[in-house]
Coordinates of N, CA and C in Angstrom, one line a residue:
X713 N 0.9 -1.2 0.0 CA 0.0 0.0 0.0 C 0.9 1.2 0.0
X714 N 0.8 2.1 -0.8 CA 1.4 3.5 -1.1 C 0.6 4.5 -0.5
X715 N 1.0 5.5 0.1 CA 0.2 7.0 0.5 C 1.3 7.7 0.4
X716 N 0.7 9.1 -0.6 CA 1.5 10.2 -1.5 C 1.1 11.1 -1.1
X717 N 1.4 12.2 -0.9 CA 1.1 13.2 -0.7 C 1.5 14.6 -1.2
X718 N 1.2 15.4 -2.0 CA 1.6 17.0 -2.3 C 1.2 18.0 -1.8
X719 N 2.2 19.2 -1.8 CA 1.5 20.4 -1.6 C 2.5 21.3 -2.0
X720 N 2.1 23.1 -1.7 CA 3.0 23.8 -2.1 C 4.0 24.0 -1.2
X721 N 3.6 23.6 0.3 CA 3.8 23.8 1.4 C 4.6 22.4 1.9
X722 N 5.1 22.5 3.1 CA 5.8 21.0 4.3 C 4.6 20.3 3.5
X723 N 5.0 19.2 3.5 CA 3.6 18.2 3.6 C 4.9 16.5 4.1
X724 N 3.9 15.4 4.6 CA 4.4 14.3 5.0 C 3.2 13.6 5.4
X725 N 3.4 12.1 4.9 CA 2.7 11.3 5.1 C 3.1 9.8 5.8
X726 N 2.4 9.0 6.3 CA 2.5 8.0 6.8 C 1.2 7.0 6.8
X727 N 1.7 5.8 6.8 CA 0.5 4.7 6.9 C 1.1 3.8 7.9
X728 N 0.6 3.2 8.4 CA 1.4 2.4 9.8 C 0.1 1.5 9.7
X729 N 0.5 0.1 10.4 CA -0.7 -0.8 10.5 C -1.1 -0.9 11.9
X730 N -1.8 -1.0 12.8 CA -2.6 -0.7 14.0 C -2.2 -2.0 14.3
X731 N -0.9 -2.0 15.5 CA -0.8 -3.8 16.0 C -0.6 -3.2 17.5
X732 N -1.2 -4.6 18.1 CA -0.8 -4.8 19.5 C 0.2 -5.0 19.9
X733 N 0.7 -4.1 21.1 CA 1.8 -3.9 21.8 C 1.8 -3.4 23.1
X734 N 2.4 -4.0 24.0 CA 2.5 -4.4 25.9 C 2.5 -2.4 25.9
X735 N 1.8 -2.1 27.1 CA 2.0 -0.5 27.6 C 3.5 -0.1 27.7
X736 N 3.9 -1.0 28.4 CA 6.1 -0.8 28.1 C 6.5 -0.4 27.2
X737 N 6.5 -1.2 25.9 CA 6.6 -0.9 24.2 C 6.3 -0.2 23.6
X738 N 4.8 0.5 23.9 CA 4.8 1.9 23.7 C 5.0 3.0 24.3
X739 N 5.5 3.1 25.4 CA 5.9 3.8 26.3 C 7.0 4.4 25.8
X740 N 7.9 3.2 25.7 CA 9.3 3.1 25.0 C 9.5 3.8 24.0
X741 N 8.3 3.2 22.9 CA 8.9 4.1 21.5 C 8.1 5.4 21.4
X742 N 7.2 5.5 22.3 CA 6.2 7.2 22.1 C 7.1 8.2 23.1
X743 N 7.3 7.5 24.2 CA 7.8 8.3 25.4 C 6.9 8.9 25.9
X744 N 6.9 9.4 26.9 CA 5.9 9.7 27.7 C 5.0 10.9 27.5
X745 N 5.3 11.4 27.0 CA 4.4 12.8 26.2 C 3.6 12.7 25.1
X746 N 4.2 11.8 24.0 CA 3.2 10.9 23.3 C 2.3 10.1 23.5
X747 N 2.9 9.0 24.4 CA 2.0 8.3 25.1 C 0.4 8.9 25.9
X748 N 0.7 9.6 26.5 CA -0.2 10.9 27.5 C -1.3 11.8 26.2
X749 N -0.9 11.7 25.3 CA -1.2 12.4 23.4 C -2.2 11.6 23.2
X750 N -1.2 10.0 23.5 CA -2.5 9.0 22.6 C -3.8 8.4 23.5
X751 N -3.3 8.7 24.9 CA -4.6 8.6 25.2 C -5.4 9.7 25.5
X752 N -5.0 10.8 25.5 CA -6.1 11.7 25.1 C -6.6 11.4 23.8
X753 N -6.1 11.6 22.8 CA -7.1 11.7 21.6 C -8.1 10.4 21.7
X754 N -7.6 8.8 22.3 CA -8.4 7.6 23.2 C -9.9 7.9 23.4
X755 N -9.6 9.0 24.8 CA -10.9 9.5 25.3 C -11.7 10.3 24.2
X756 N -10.9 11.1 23.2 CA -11.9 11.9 22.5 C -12.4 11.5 21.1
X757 N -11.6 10.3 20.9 CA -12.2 9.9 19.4 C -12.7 8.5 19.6
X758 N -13.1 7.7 21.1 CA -13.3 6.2 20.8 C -12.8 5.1 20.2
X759 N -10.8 6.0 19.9 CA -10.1 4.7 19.7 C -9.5 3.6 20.8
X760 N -9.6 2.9 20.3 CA -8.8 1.7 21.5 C -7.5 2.3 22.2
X761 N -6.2 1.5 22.7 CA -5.1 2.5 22.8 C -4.1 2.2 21.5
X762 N -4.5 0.9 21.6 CA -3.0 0.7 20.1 C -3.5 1.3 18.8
X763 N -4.8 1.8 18.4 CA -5.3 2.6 17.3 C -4.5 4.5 17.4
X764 N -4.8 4.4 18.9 CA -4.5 6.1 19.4 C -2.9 6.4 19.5
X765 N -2.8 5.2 19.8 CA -0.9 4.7 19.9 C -0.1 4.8 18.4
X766 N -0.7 4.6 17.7 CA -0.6 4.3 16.4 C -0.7 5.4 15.5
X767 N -1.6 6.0 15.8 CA -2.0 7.4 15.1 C -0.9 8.3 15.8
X768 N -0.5 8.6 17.1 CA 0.8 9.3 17.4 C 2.3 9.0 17.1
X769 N 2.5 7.9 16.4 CA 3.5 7.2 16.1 C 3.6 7.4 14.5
X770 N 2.3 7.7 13.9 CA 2.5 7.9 12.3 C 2.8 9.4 12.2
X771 N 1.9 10.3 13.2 CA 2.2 11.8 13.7 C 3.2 12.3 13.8
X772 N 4.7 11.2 14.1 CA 6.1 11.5 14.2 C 6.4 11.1 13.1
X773 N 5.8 10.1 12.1 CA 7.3 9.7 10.9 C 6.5 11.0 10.4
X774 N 5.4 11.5 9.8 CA 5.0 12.4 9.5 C 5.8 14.1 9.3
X775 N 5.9 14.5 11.1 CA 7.1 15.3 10.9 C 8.3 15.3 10.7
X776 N 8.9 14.2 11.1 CA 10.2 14.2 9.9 C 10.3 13.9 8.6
X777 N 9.2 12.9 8.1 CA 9.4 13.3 6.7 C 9.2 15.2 6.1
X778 N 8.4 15.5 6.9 CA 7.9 16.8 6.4 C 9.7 17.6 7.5
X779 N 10.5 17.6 7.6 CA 11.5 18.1 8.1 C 12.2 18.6 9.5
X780 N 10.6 18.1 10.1 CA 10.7 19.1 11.5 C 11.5 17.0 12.2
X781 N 11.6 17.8 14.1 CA 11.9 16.9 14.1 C 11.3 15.9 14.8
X782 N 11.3 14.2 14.9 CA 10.2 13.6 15.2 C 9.6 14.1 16.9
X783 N 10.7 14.0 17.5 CA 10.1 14.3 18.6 C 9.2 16.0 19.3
X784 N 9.0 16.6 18.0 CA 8.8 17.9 17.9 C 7.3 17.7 18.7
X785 N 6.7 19.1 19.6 CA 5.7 18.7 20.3 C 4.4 18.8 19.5
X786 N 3.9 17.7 20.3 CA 1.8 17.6 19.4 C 1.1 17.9 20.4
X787 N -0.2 18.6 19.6 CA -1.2 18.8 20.4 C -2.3 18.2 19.6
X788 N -3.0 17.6 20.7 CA -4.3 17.2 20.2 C -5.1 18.4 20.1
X789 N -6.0 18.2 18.7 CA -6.8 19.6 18.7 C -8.3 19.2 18.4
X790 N -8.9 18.2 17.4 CA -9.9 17.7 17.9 C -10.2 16.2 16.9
X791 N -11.2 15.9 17.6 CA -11.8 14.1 17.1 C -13.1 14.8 16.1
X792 N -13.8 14.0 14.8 CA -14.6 14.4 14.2 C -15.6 12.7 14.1
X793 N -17.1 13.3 14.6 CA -17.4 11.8 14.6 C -17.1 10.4 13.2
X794 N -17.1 11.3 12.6 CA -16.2 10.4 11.1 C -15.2 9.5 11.6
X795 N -14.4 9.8 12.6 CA -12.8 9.0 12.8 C -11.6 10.2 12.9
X796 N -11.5 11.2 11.9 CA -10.6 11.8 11.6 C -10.5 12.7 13.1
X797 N -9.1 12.5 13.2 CA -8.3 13.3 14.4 C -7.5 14.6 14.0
X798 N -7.6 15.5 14.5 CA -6.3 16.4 14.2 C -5.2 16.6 15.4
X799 N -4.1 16.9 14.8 CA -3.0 17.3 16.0 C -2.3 18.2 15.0
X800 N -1.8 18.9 16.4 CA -0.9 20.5 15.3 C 0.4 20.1 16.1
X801 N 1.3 20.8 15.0 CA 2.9 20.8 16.3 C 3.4 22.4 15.7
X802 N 2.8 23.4 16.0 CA 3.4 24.7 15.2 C 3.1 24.9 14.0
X803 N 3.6 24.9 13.5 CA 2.7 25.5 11.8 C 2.3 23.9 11.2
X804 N 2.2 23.1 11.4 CA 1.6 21.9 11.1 C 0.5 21.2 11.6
X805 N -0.3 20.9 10.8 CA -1.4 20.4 11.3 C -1.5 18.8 10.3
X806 N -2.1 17.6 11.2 CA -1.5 16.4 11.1 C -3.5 15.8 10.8
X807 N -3.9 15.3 10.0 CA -5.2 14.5 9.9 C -5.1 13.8 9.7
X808 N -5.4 12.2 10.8 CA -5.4 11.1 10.5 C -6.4 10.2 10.9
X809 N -6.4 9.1 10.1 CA -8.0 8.5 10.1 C -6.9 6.3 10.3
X810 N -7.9 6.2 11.2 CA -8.1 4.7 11.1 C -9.3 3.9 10.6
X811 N -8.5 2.8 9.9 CA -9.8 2.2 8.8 C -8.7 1.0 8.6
X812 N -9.9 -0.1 7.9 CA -9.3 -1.2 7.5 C -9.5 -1.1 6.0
X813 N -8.7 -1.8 5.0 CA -8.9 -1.7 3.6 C -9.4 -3.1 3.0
X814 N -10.1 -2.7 1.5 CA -10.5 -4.3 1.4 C -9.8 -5.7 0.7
X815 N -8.6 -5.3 0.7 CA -7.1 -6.2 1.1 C -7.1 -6.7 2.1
X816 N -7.4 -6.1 2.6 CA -6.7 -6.9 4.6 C -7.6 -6.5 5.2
X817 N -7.8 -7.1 6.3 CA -8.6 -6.9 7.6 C -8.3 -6.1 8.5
X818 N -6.7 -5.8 8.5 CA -5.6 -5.3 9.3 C -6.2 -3.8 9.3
X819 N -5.8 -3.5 10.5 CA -6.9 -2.2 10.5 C -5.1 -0.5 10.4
X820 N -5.2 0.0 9.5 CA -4.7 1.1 9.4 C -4.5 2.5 9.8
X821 N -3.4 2.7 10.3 CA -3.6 4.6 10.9 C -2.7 5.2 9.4
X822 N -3.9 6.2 9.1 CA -3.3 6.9 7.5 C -2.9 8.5 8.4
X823 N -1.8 8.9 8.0 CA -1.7 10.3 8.5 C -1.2 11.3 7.4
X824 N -1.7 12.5 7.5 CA -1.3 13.5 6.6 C -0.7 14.9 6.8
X825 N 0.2 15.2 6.7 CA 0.6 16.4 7.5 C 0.8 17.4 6.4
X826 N 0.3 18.7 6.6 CA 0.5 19.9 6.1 C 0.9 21.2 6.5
X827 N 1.6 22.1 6.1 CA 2.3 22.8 6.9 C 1.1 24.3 6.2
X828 N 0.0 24.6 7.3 CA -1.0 25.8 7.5 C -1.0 26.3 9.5
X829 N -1.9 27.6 9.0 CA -2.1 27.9 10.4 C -2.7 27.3 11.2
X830 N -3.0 27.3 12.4 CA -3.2 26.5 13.2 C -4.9 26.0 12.8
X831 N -5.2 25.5 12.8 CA -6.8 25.2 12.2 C -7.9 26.2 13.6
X832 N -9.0 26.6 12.9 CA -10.0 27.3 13.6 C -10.4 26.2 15.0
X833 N -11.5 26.6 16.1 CA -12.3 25.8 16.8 C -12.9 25.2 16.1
X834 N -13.1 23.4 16.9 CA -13.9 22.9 15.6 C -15.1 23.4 16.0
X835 N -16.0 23.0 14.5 CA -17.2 24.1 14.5 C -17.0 25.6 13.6
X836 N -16.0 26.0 13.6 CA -16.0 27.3 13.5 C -15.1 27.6 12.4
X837 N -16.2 28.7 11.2 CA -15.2 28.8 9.9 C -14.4 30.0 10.5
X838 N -13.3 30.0 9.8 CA -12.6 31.5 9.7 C -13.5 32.6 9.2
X839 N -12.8 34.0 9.6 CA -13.6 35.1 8.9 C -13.3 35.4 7.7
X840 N -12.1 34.7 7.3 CA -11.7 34.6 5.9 C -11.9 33.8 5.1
X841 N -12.4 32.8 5.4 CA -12.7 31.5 4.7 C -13.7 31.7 3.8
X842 N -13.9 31.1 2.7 CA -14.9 31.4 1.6 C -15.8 30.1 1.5
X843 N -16.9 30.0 1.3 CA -17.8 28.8 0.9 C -18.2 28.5 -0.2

């Protein structure tokens, strides 16, 4: 499975496959600020932990592919009943969605990172935004 991504702007992508792993092991490779990340977004989007675990772990290849560096800080910013999560780390903002494909059953964290201002309240358009 390939995911590409363009823009004029930073952009980076990642796909990662959603697998089980002991709280130690992710502890280990998120560290504890990540970790603390993935279960917030947990509580706010009704992912399991290794889905929320997973989605913070694509959130870092993300920023380094896009330049910054992995361990650069995230903020959760909101859950959309859809699935899709967002997290910013400074001029970056990261949309990722968990899903299974009809290849595999294996369930997927897809992330997308673009380098824009920090996204509005969810709910709420800019006063600039056009419809």
């Amino acid at each position: 499975l390939t995911l590409a991504a363009a823009s004029d702007g930073a952009v980076g992508c990642d796909v990662e496959q959603v697998g089980g792993r002991t709280d130690a092991v992710w502890r280990a490779l998120l560290g504890d600020e990540r970790d603390a990340l993935a279960k917030l977004v947990a509580q706010n989007s009704g992912d399991d932990d290794d889905a929320s675990r997973t989605r913070a772990w694509a959130a870092g290849e993300c920023l380094k592919k896009a330049g910054a560096a992995f361990d650069a800080p995230l903020t959760y910013h909101s859950s959309a009943p859809d699935g899709w999560v967002l997290l910013t780390s400074g001029k970056y903002t990261i949309a990722s969605f968990v899903t299974a494909t009809r290849a595999s059953d294996a369930r997927l964290a897809f992330a997308v990172l673009v380098e824009a201002a920090t996204p509005s309240a969810p709910g709420r358009i800019d006063d600039d935004a056009s419809l």
